[in-house]
Structures are given as C-alpha cells and as structure tokens.
Short mmCIF file of C-alpha atoms in Angstrom, two decimals:
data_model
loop_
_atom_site.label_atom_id
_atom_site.label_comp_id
_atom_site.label_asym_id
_atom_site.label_seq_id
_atom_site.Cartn_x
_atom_site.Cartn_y
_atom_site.Cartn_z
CA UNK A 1 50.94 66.27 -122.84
CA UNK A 2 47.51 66.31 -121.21
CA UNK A 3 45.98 64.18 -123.77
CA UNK A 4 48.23 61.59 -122.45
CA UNK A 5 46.25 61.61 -119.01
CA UNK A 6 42.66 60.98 -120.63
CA UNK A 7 43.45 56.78 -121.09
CA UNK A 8 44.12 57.16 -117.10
CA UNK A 9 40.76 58.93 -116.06
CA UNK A 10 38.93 55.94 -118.69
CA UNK A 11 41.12 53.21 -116.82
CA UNK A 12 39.87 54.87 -113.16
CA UNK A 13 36.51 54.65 -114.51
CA UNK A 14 36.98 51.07 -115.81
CA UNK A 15 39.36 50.38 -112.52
CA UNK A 16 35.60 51.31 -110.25
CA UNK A 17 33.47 49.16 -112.42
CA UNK A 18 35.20 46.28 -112.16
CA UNK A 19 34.61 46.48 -108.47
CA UNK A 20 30.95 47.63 -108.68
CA UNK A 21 30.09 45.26 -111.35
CA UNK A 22 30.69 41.87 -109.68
CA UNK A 23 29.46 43.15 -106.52
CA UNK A 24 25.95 43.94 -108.01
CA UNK A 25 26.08 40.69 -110.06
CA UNK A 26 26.65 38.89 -106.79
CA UNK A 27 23.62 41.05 -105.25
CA UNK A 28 21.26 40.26 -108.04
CA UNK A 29 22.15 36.29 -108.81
CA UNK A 30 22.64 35.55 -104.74
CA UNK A 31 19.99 34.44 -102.55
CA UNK A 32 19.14 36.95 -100.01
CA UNK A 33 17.08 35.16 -96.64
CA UNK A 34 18.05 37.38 -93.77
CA UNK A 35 18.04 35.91 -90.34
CA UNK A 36 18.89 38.05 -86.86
CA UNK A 37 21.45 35.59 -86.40
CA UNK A 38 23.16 35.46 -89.42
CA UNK A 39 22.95 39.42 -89.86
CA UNK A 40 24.47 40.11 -86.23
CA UNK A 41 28.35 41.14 -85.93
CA UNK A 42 30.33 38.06 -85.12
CA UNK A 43 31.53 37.59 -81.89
CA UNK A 44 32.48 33.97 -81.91
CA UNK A 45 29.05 32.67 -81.29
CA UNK A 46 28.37 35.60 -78.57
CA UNK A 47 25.28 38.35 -78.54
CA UNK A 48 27.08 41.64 -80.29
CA UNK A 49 26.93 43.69 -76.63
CA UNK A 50 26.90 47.17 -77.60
CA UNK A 51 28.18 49.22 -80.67
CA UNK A 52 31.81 47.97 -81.39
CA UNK A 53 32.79 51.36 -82.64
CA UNK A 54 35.20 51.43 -79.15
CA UNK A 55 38.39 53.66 -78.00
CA UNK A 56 41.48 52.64 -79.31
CA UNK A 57 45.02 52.77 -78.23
CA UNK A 58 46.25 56.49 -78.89
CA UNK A 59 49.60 54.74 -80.45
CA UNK A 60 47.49 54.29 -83.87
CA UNK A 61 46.99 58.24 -83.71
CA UNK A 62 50.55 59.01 -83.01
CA UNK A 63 51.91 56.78 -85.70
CA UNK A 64 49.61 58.68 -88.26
CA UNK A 65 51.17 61.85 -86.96
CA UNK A 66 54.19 60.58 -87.69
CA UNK A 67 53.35 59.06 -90.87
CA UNK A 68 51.93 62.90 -92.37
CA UNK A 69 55.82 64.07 -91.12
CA UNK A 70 57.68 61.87 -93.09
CA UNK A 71 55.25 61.23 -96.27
CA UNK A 72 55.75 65.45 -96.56
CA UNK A 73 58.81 64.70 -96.85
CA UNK A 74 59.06 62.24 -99.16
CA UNK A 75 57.11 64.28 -101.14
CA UNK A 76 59.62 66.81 -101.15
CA UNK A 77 62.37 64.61 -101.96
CA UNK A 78 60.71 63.50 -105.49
CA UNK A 79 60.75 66.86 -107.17
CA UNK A 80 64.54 67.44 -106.01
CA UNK A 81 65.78 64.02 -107.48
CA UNK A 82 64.30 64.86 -110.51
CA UNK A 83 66.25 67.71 -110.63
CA UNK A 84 69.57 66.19 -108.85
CA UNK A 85 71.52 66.96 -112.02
CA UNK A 86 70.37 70.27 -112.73
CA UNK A 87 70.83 71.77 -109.01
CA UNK A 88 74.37 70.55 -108.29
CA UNK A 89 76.27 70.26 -105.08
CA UNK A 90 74.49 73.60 -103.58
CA UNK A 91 71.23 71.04 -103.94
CA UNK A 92 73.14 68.11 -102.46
CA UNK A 93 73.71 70.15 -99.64
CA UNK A 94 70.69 71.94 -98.88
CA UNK A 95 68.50 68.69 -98.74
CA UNK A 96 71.21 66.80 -96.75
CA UNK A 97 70.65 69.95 -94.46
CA UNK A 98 66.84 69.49 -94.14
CA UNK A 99 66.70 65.75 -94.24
CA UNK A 100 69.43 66.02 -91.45
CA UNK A 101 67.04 68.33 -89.64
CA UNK A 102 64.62 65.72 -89.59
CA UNK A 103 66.80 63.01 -88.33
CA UNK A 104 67.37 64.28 -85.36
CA UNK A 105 63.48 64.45 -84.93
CA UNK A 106 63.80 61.10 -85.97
CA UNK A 107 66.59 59.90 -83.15
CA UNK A 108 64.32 62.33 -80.60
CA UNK A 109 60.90 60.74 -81.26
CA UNK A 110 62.78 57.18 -80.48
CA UNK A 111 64.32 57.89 -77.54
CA UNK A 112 61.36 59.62 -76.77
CA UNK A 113 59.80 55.96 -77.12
CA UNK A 114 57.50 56.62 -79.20
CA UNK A 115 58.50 53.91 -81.64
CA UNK A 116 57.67 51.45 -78.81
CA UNK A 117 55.18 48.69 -78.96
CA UNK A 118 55.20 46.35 -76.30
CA UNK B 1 38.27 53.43 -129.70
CA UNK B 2 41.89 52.59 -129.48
CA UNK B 3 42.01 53.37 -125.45
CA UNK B 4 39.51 51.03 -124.87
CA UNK B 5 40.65 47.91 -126.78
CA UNK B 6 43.77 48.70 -125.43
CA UNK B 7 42.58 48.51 -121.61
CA UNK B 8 40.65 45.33 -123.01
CA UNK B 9 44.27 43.73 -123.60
CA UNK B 10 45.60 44.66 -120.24
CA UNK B 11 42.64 43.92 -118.12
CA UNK B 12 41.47 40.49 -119.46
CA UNK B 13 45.07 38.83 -119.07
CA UNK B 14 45.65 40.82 -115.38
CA UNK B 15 42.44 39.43 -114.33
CA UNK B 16 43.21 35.91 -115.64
CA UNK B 17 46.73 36.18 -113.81
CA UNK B 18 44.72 37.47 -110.75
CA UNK B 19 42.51 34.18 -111.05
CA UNK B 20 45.48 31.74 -111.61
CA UNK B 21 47.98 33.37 -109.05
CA UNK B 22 45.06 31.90 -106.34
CA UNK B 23 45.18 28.66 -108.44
CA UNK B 24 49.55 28.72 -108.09
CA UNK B 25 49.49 29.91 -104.58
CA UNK B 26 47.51 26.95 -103.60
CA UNK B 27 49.31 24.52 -105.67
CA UNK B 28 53.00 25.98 -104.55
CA UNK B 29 52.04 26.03 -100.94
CA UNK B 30 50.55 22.65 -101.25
CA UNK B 31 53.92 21.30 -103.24
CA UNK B 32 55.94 22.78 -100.20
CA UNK B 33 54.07 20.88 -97.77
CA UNK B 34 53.78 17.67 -99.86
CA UNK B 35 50.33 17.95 -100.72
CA UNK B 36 49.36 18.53 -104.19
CA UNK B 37 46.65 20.82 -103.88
CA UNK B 38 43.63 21.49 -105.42
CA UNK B 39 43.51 18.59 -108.35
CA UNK B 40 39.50 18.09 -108.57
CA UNK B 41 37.92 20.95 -110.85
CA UNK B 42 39.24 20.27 -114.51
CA UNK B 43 42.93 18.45 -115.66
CA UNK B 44 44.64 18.75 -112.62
CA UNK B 45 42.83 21.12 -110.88
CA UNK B 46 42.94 23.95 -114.01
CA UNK B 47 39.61 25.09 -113.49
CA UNK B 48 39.31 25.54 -109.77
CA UNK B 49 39.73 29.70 -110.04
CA UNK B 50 36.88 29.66 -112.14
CA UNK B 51 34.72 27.39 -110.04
CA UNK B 52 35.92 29.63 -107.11
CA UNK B 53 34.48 32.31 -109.03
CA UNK B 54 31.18 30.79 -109.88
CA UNK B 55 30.49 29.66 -106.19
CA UNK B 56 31.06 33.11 -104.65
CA UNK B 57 29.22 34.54 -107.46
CA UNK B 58 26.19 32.68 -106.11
CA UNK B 59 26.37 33.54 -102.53
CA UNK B 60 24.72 36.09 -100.38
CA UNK B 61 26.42 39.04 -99.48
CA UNK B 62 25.42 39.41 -96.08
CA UNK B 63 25.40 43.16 -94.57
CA UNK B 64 25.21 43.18 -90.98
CA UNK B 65 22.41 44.52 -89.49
CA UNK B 66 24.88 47.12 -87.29
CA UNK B 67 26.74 47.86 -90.27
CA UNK B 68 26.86 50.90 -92.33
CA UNK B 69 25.29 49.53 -95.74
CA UNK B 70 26.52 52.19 -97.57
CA UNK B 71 29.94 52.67 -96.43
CA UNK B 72 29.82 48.82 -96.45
CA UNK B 73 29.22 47.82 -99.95
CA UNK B 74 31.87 50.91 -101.20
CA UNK B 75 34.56 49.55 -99.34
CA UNK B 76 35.50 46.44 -101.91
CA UNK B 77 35.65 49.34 -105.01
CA UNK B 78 38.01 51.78 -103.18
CA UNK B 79 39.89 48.57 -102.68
CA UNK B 80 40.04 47.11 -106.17
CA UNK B 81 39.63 50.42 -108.27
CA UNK B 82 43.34 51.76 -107.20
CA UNK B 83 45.10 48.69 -107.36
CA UNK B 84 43.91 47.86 -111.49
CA UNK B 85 44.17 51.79 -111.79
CA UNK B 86 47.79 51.94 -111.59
CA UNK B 87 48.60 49.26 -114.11
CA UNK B 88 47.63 52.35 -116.60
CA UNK B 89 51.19 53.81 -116.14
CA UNK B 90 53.04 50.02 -116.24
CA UNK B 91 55.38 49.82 -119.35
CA UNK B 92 55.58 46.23 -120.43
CA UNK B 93 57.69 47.05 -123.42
CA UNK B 94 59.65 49.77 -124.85
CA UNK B 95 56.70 52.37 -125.12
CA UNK B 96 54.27 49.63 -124.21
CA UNK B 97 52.40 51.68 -121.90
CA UNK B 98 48.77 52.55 -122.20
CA UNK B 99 49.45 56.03 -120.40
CA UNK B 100 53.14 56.79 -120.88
CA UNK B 101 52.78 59.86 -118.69
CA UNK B 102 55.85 62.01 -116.99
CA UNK B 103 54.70 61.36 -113.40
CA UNK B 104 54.06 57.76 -113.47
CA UNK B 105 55.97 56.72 -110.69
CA UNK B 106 54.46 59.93 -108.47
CA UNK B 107 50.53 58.05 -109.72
CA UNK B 108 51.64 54.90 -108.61
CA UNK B 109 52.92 55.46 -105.45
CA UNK B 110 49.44 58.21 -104.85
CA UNK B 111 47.23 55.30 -105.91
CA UNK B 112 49.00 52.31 -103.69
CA UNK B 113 48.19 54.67 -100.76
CA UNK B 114 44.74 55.30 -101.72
CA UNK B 115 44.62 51.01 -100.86
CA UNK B 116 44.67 51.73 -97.30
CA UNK B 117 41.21 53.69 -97.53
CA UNK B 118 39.32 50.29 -98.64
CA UNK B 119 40.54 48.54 -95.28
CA UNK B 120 39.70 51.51 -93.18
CA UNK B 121 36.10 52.06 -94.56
CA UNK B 122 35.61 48.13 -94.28
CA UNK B 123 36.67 47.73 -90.85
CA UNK B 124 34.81 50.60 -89.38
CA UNK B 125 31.69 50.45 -91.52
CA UNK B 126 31.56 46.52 -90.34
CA UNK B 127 31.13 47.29 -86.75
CA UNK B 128 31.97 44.17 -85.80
CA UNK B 129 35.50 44.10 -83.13
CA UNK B 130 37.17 41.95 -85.35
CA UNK B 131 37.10 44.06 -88.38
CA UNK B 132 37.87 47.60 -86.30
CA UNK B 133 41.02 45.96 -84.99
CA UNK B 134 41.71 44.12 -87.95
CA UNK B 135 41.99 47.56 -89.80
CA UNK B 136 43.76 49.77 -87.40
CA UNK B 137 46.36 47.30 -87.42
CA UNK B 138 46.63 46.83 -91.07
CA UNK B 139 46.26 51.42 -91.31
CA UNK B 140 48.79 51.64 -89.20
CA UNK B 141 51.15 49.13 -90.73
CA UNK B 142 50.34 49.91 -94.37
CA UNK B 143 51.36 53.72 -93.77
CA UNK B 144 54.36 52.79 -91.70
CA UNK B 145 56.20 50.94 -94.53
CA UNK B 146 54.65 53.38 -97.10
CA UNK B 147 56.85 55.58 -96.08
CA UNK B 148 60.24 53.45 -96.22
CA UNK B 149 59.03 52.51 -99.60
CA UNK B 150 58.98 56.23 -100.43
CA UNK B 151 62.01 56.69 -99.50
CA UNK B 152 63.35 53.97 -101.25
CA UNK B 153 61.60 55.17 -104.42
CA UNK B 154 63.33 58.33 -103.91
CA UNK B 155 66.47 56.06 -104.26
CA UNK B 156 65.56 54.92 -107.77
CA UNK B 157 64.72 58.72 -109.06
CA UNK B 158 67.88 59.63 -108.04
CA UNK B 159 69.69 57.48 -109.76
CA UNK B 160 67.48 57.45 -112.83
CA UNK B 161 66.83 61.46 -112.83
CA UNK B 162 63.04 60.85 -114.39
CA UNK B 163 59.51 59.75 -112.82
CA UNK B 164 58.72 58.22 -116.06
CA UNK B 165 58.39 54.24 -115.66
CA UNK B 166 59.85 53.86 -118.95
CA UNK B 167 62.71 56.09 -118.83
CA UNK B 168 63.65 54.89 -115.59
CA UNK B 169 64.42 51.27 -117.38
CA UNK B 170 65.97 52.92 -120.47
CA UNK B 171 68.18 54.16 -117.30
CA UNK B 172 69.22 50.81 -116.45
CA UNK B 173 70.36 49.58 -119.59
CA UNK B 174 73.86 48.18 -120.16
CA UNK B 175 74.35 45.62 -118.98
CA UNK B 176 73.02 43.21 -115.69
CA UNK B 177 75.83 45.27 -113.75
CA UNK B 178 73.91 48.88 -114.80
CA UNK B 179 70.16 47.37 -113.17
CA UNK B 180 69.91 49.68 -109.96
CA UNK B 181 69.56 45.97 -108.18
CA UNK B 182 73.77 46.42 -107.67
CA UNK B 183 74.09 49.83 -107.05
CA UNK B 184 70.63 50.30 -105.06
CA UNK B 185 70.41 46.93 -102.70
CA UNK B 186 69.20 47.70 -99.68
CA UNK B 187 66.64 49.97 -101.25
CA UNK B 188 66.08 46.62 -103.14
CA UNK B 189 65.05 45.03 -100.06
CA UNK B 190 63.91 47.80 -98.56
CA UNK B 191 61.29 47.96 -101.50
CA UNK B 192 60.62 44.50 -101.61
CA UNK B 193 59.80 44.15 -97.94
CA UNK B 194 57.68 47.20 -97.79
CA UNK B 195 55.75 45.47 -100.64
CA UNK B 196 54.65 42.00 -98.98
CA UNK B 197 53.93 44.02 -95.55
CA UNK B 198 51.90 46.79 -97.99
CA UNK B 199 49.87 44.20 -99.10
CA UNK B 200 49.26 42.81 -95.84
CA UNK B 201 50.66 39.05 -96.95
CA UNK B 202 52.03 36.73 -94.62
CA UNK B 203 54.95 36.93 -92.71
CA UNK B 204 53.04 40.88 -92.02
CA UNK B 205 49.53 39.47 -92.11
CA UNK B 206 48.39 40.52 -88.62
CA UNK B 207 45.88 42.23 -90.74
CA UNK B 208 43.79 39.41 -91.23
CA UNK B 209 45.46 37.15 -88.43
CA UNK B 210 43.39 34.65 -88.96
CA UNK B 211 44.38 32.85 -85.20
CA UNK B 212 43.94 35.73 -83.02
CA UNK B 213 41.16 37.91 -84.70
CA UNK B 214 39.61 35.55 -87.36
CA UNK B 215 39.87 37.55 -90.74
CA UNK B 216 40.78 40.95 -89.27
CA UNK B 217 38.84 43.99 -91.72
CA UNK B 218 37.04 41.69 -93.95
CA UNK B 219 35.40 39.23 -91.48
CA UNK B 220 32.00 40.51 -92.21
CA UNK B 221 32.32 40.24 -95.83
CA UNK B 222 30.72 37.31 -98.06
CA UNK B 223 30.16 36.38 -101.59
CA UNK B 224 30.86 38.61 -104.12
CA UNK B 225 31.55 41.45 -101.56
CA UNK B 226 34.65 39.11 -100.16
CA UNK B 227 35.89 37.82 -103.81
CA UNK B 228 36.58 42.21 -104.78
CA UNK B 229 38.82 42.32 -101.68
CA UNK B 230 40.63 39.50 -102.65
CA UNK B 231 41.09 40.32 -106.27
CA UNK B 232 42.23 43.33 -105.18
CA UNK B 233 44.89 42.04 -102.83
CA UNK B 234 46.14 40.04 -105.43
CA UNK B 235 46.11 42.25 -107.98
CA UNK B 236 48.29 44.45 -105.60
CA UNK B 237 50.78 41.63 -105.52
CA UNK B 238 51.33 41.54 -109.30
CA UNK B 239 51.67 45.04 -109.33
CA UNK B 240 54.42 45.49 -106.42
CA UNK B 241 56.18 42.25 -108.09
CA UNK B 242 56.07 44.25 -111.60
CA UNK B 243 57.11 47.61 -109.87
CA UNK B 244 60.08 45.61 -108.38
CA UNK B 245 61.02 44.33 -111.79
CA UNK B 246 60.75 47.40 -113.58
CA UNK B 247 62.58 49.95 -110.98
CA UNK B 248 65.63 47.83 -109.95
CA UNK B 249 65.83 44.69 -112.33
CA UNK B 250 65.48 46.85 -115.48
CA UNK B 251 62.24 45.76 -116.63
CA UNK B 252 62.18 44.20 -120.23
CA UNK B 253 65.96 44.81 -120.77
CA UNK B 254 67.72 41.74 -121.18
CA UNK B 255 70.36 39.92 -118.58
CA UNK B 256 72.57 38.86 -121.09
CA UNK B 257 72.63 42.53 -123.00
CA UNK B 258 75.94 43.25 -123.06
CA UNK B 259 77.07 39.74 -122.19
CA UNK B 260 76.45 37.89 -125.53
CA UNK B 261 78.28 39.16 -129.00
CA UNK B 262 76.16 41.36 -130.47
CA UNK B 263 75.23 38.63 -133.63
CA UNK B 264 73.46 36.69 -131.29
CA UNK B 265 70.88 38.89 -131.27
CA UNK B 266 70.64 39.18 -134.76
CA UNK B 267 69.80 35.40 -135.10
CA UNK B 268 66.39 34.55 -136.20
CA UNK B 269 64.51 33.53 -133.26
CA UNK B 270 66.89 32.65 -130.49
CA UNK B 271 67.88 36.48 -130.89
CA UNK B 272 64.17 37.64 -130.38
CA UNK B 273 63.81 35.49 -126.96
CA UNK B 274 67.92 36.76 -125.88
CA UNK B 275 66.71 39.94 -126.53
CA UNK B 276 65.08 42.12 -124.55
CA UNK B 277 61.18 42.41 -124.39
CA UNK B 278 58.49 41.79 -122.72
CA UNK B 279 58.85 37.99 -122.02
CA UNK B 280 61.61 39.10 -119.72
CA UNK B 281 59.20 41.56 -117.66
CA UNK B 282 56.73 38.84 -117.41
CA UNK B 283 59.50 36.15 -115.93
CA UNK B 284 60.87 38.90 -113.62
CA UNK B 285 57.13 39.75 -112.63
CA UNK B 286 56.58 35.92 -112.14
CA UNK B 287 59.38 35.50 -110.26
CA UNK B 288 58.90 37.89 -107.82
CA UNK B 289 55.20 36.70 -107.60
CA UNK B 290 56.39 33.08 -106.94
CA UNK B 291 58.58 34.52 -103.79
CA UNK B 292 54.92 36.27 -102.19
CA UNK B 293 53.85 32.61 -102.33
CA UNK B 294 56.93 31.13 -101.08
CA UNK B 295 57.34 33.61 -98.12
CA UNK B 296 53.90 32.43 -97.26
CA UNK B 297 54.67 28.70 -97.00
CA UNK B 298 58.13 29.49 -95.13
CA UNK B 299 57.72 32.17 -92.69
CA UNK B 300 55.93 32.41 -89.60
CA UNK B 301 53.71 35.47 -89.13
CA UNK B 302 55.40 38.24 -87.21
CA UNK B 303 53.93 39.80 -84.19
CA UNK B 304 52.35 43.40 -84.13
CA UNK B 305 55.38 44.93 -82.28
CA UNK B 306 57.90 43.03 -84.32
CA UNK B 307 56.47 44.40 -87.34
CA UNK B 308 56.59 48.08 -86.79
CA UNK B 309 60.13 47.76 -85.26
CA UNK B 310 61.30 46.34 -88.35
CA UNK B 311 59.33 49.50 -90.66
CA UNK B 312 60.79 52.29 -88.18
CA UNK B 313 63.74 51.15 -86.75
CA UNK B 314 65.66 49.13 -89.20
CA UNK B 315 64.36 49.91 -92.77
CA UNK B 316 63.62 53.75 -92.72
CA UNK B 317 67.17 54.10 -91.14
CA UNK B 318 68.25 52.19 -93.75
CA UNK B 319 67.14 53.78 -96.15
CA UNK B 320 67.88 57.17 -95.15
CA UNK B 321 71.77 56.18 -94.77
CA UNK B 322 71.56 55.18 -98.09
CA UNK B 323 69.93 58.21 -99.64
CA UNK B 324 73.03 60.21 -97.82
CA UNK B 325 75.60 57.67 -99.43
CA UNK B 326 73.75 57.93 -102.65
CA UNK B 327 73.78 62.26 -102.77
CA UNK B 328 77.29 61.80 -102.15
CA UNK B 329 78.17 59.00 -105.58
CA UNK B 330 75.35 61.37 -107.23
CA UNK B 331 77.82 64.25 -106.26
CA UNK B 332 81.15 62.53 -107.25
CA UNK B 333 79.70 60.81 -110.46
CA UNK B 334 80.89 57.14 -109.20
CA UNK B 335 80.99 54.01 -111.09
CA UNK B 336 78.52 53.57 -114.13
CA UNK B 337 75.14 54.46 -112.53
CA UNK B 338 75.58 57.31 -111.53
CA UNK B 339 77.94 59.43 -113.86
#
C-alpha cells in the first residue's frame, strides 16, 4: 500500500521544479539593469514612506481563529463518513451531538457579530 | 521508469491546457463582448500562449529593493508546486490514476490549502501596501470558503463511504439519476462556489482587485516570477473544474448509462464514444472550465463584506443543514444513493 505513495513524493518533486525551473530560466535569459526607481515598492508613482509591513485590522486574526475551529472539525467529520456504515445509528447520533454542539457556537459567534464586516 | 513517463503524459497536456485555457479565456470573454480577441500571433490567434510565454520568459524579474529576496522568489513554487501536485491522485479513467491511493480526496483537499501559503509569503515578503492587503484579503477569504468546501466534501464521503477518487465515481454509477449532482445539490453549489472564490477568480477577485489595489499579492511580481503565479492559478481552475466533475457528475461514467439499450454500447465505435471514459471527464472538466470564464465576463466583482457573508452566513449553514438531512437518508437508507 505504501508503494503506492512513492509516484506522489516524485510528482511533489516534479510539482517544485516546474516552479523553480522557469523562474531561474527567466533569471538567467532576462536582462537585469536595476534602477532605485524601478526597484522601489509601488505606491502609485509616490516615495515608499516607511516599511509597509503595517497593523492590520484584528478581524483577519479572528477569522483565522475561527477558521482552525471549524477545519478541526471537518477533519473529524472525514474519518466518521468513512465509517458511516460500519458505526450505525449510535454514530449518527453521537456526531449530530457534537456537530450540534458546535452550532450553537456557531449561532453565538454571529450574534456575537463577529461575522460582521462593514 | 514507468512513474516518470507516466507524469510526462499528465504534465505535458495539463500544461498545454494551462497555456490554452489563457488563450480561451481571452477569446470567450472577447466573443461575449463582441470582440474577437487575440487573432494576431499564428491562424487566428493559435499561438498567442506561446508568444505570451516567450515574452515573459525574456523579462526581468524585478525584486524590490525592500523586499525579502528570499522569501520573494519561493513564493511562485509554494504556489504552483501544490496545485500540479494534486493532479497525482486525479483518476481520468477507470484506474487511470498515477497514484490510486486510499486517501486521495484527504491529499487533495491538504494540498489546495497549502495554495494559500504562496499568497501569504508573496504579499508579505513584497513589502509593498498593495501586496500586504492584497493577501490578507485573499488568506482570509481562501480559508473562509475552505471550510464550506470541507464540509461539502464531507457530503460526498458520506454518500460514497470511501476517500478514494476512484471509488467515489464507481459510487455514482447507474445511471445520470445515481451522480451525487441530484441527491447532493446544494453541496453541488456549495462546492462549486467555494471553488471560483478558492481560486480567487472574479466575481471573488478582491484578491487582486485590480481597481482599488492594482494587482493585490502579486503586484511586485514580473517576468517569469509573475507567469508561475499565473500558471498556478490556472492550473487550480482545471483542477477544482475536474474535482467537480469527478465528485458529483460521476467522472468518466457515462450520461446515457442506463438510458440507452445495452447493444448500443456494443456497437463498434459509436458504442466506445456512448460509453463511458475518459472523453466524458474531459467534456465535464471543460465544461466546468468554460463557466470560470463565463462568470468572469458576466458578473460584477463582489465587495469584501459581501463576500465573507456569503462563505459564513449562507453556504456553511447550508451546508451543515444538509449534512443533518443527509445522516438522517444515510440512517433510513432512502432512495438509490444512499441504501
């Protein structure tokens, strides 16, 4: 069964060169004739001010909290509907039980607004 | 080395599709807005993908002098390397696989995340505004629909019992009525919609909005540097249009299985093309392809808000309702899909 996973490491491998192979083509055959304008962050014709690296809005942070919530638990819905017609209704049940469980989170987080974008 | 030819014979005609889909994107848009496109470069235009090709190939990649060259230059691979990566699992035929492992659909769905990591390390290895906001937009986007698309994935294992690609089709077959398309349609749409706003296209291309923050994460990019990213988004788009094919439109199986007597397909070459195979992936694939380009000529772009209602407020409730509805015709055996 393992054997089966060596054409996937080769195709990773092969997946990685094709990406490092045209960019060092495109090093190698393009010109290179740097210029403090041309290498400067664009700003729509402005002087780059400071570092751009600046604070964001905390909503990007929240929705990635969010996101690790629900991806764990998609991840551990796959195993049990594998296994949906091994496991029975005692199965059914216990998952509707935990994914019920996490709607409500679900409904609290929105009224809690933190859904909102405005 | 049998791997190798064999990953020969999947990448040279995915790469060629990746060129041409360019080439059809700007003819169909240009066909919907009576234009006709590019028609210069070669009979009618034929050649422009591989002119494209040639001219970024001979242009500088610029790295800003703020940037992060490092970080900079890796960004394109971790964006092309997953998305040609997980065509290893795809089944184009009956066994037609060149990894026909037990956990494809688990390696595709870990490999379309790792996608988001490209735009990330682009935007903030840039340093440019532009490219920062460009790619907390699209990080934040991207992992909101990933996870309705999860859950509609979910959906599909249900009802097929098996993470194997290939399996799942052999679950569909039947008839058109057995496809999970009937029995699964708003995961269907669900899936389909994740998709396009995965991949960033238009109407959910705030990403790289071109009117409000010029090319969002890839603004600094040039040359060959630029022309990886866009392989890579377009290589993405064949394989969400594929996935859609093979988990709810049954892949190679035929429509008219079941349909037609069964001597039709016994006749001696209008049986071959009635039968299933893997013309019939490639026309799903292609269709589903042709409606990327078609949403892009209709729609009008969404705004940021508007987008991540629609992920977390109407599709993973919709999908979760449907998972419940599902358990319960899983746990009374209803109809033909799921006894």
């Amino acid at each position: 069964m393992l054997e089966n996973y060596l054409p996937i490491l080769v195709f990773m491998g092969i997946g990685l060169l094709m990406g490092i192979l045209p960019l060092a083509l495109g090093m190698v055959i393009g010109p290179r004739r740097p210029d403090a304008a041309k290498n400067s962050p664009y700003e729509c014709g402005f002087e780059a001010f400071e570092d751009s690296r600046m604070k964001f809005d905390v909503r990007f942070y929240l929705i990635a909290i969010l996101f690790i919530i629900f991806d764990l638990e998609i991840a551990f819905l796959f195993p049990w509907a594998v296994a949906l017609d091994t496991i029975g209704l005692y199965g059914l049940l216990a998952m509707g039980l935990f994914l019920g469980i996490l709607v409500i989170g679900f409904i609290y987080e929105w009224k809690k607004g933190a859904l909102e974008w405005e | 080395m049998q791997i190798s030819a064999k990953i020969t014979l999947l990448l040279t005609p995915l790469l060629l599709a990746v060129a041409y889909t360019t080439f059809a994107e700007r003819k169909i848009i240009g066909y919907m807005q009576i234009r006709i496109g590019p028609n210069r470069v070669g009979p009618r235009g034929f050649l422009q993908p591989i002119a494209d090709a040639l001219k970024l190939l001979t242009k500088e990649v610029i790295v800003p002098t703020n940037a992060n060259r490092y970080l900079f230059l890796t960004a394109p691979v971790l964006a092309i390397a997953p998305s040609l990566a997980a065509w290893a699992v795809v089944p184009f035929d009956d066994g037609m696989a060149i990894a026909d492992i037990n956990a494809g659909l688990l390696y595709i769905l870990a490999l379309t995340s790792l996608g988001v990591y490209g735009i990330i390390v682009a935007g903030w290895a840039s340093n440019s505004r532009y490219a920062l906001l460009g790619s907390l937009r699209s990080a934040a986007q991207i992992i909101s629909y990933e996870i309705a698309m999860g859950f509609a994935l979910v959906g599909v294992i249900m009802a097929a019992g098996s993470l194997n690609l290939g399996e799942i089709v052999e679950a569909q077959r039947g008839s058109v009525y057995h496809w999970f398309l009937l029995p699964l349609l708003p995961l269907f749409l669900v899936y389909f919609i994740s998709g396009v706003a995965e991949t960033n296209r238009a109407p959910f291309d705030v990403a790289e909005g071109e009117s409000e923050i010029v090319a969002g994460f890839h603004v600094e990019y040039s040359g060959m540097a630029f022309a990886v990213f866009f392989l890579a988004e377009y290589a993405n788009m064949i394989l969400i249009s594929a996935l859609t094919a093979l988990l709810f439109l049954g892949g190679w199986l035929s429509p008219l299985e079941g349909l037609l007597p069964q001597a039709a397909f016994a006749l001696p070459v209008i049986g071959w093309v009635l039968d299933g195979g893997i013309h019939w992936f490639l026309a799903k694939t292609a269709f589903f392809l042709f409606l990327f380009l078609w949403f892009r000529a209709t729609f009008p772009r969404y705004r940021y808000d508007q987008i991540m209602r629609l992920g977390w407020k109407v599709l993973i409730p919709v999908t979760i309702v449907w998972l419940f509805l599902e358990g319960v015709a899983v746990a009374f055996g209803l109809g033909p899909w799921f006894a």
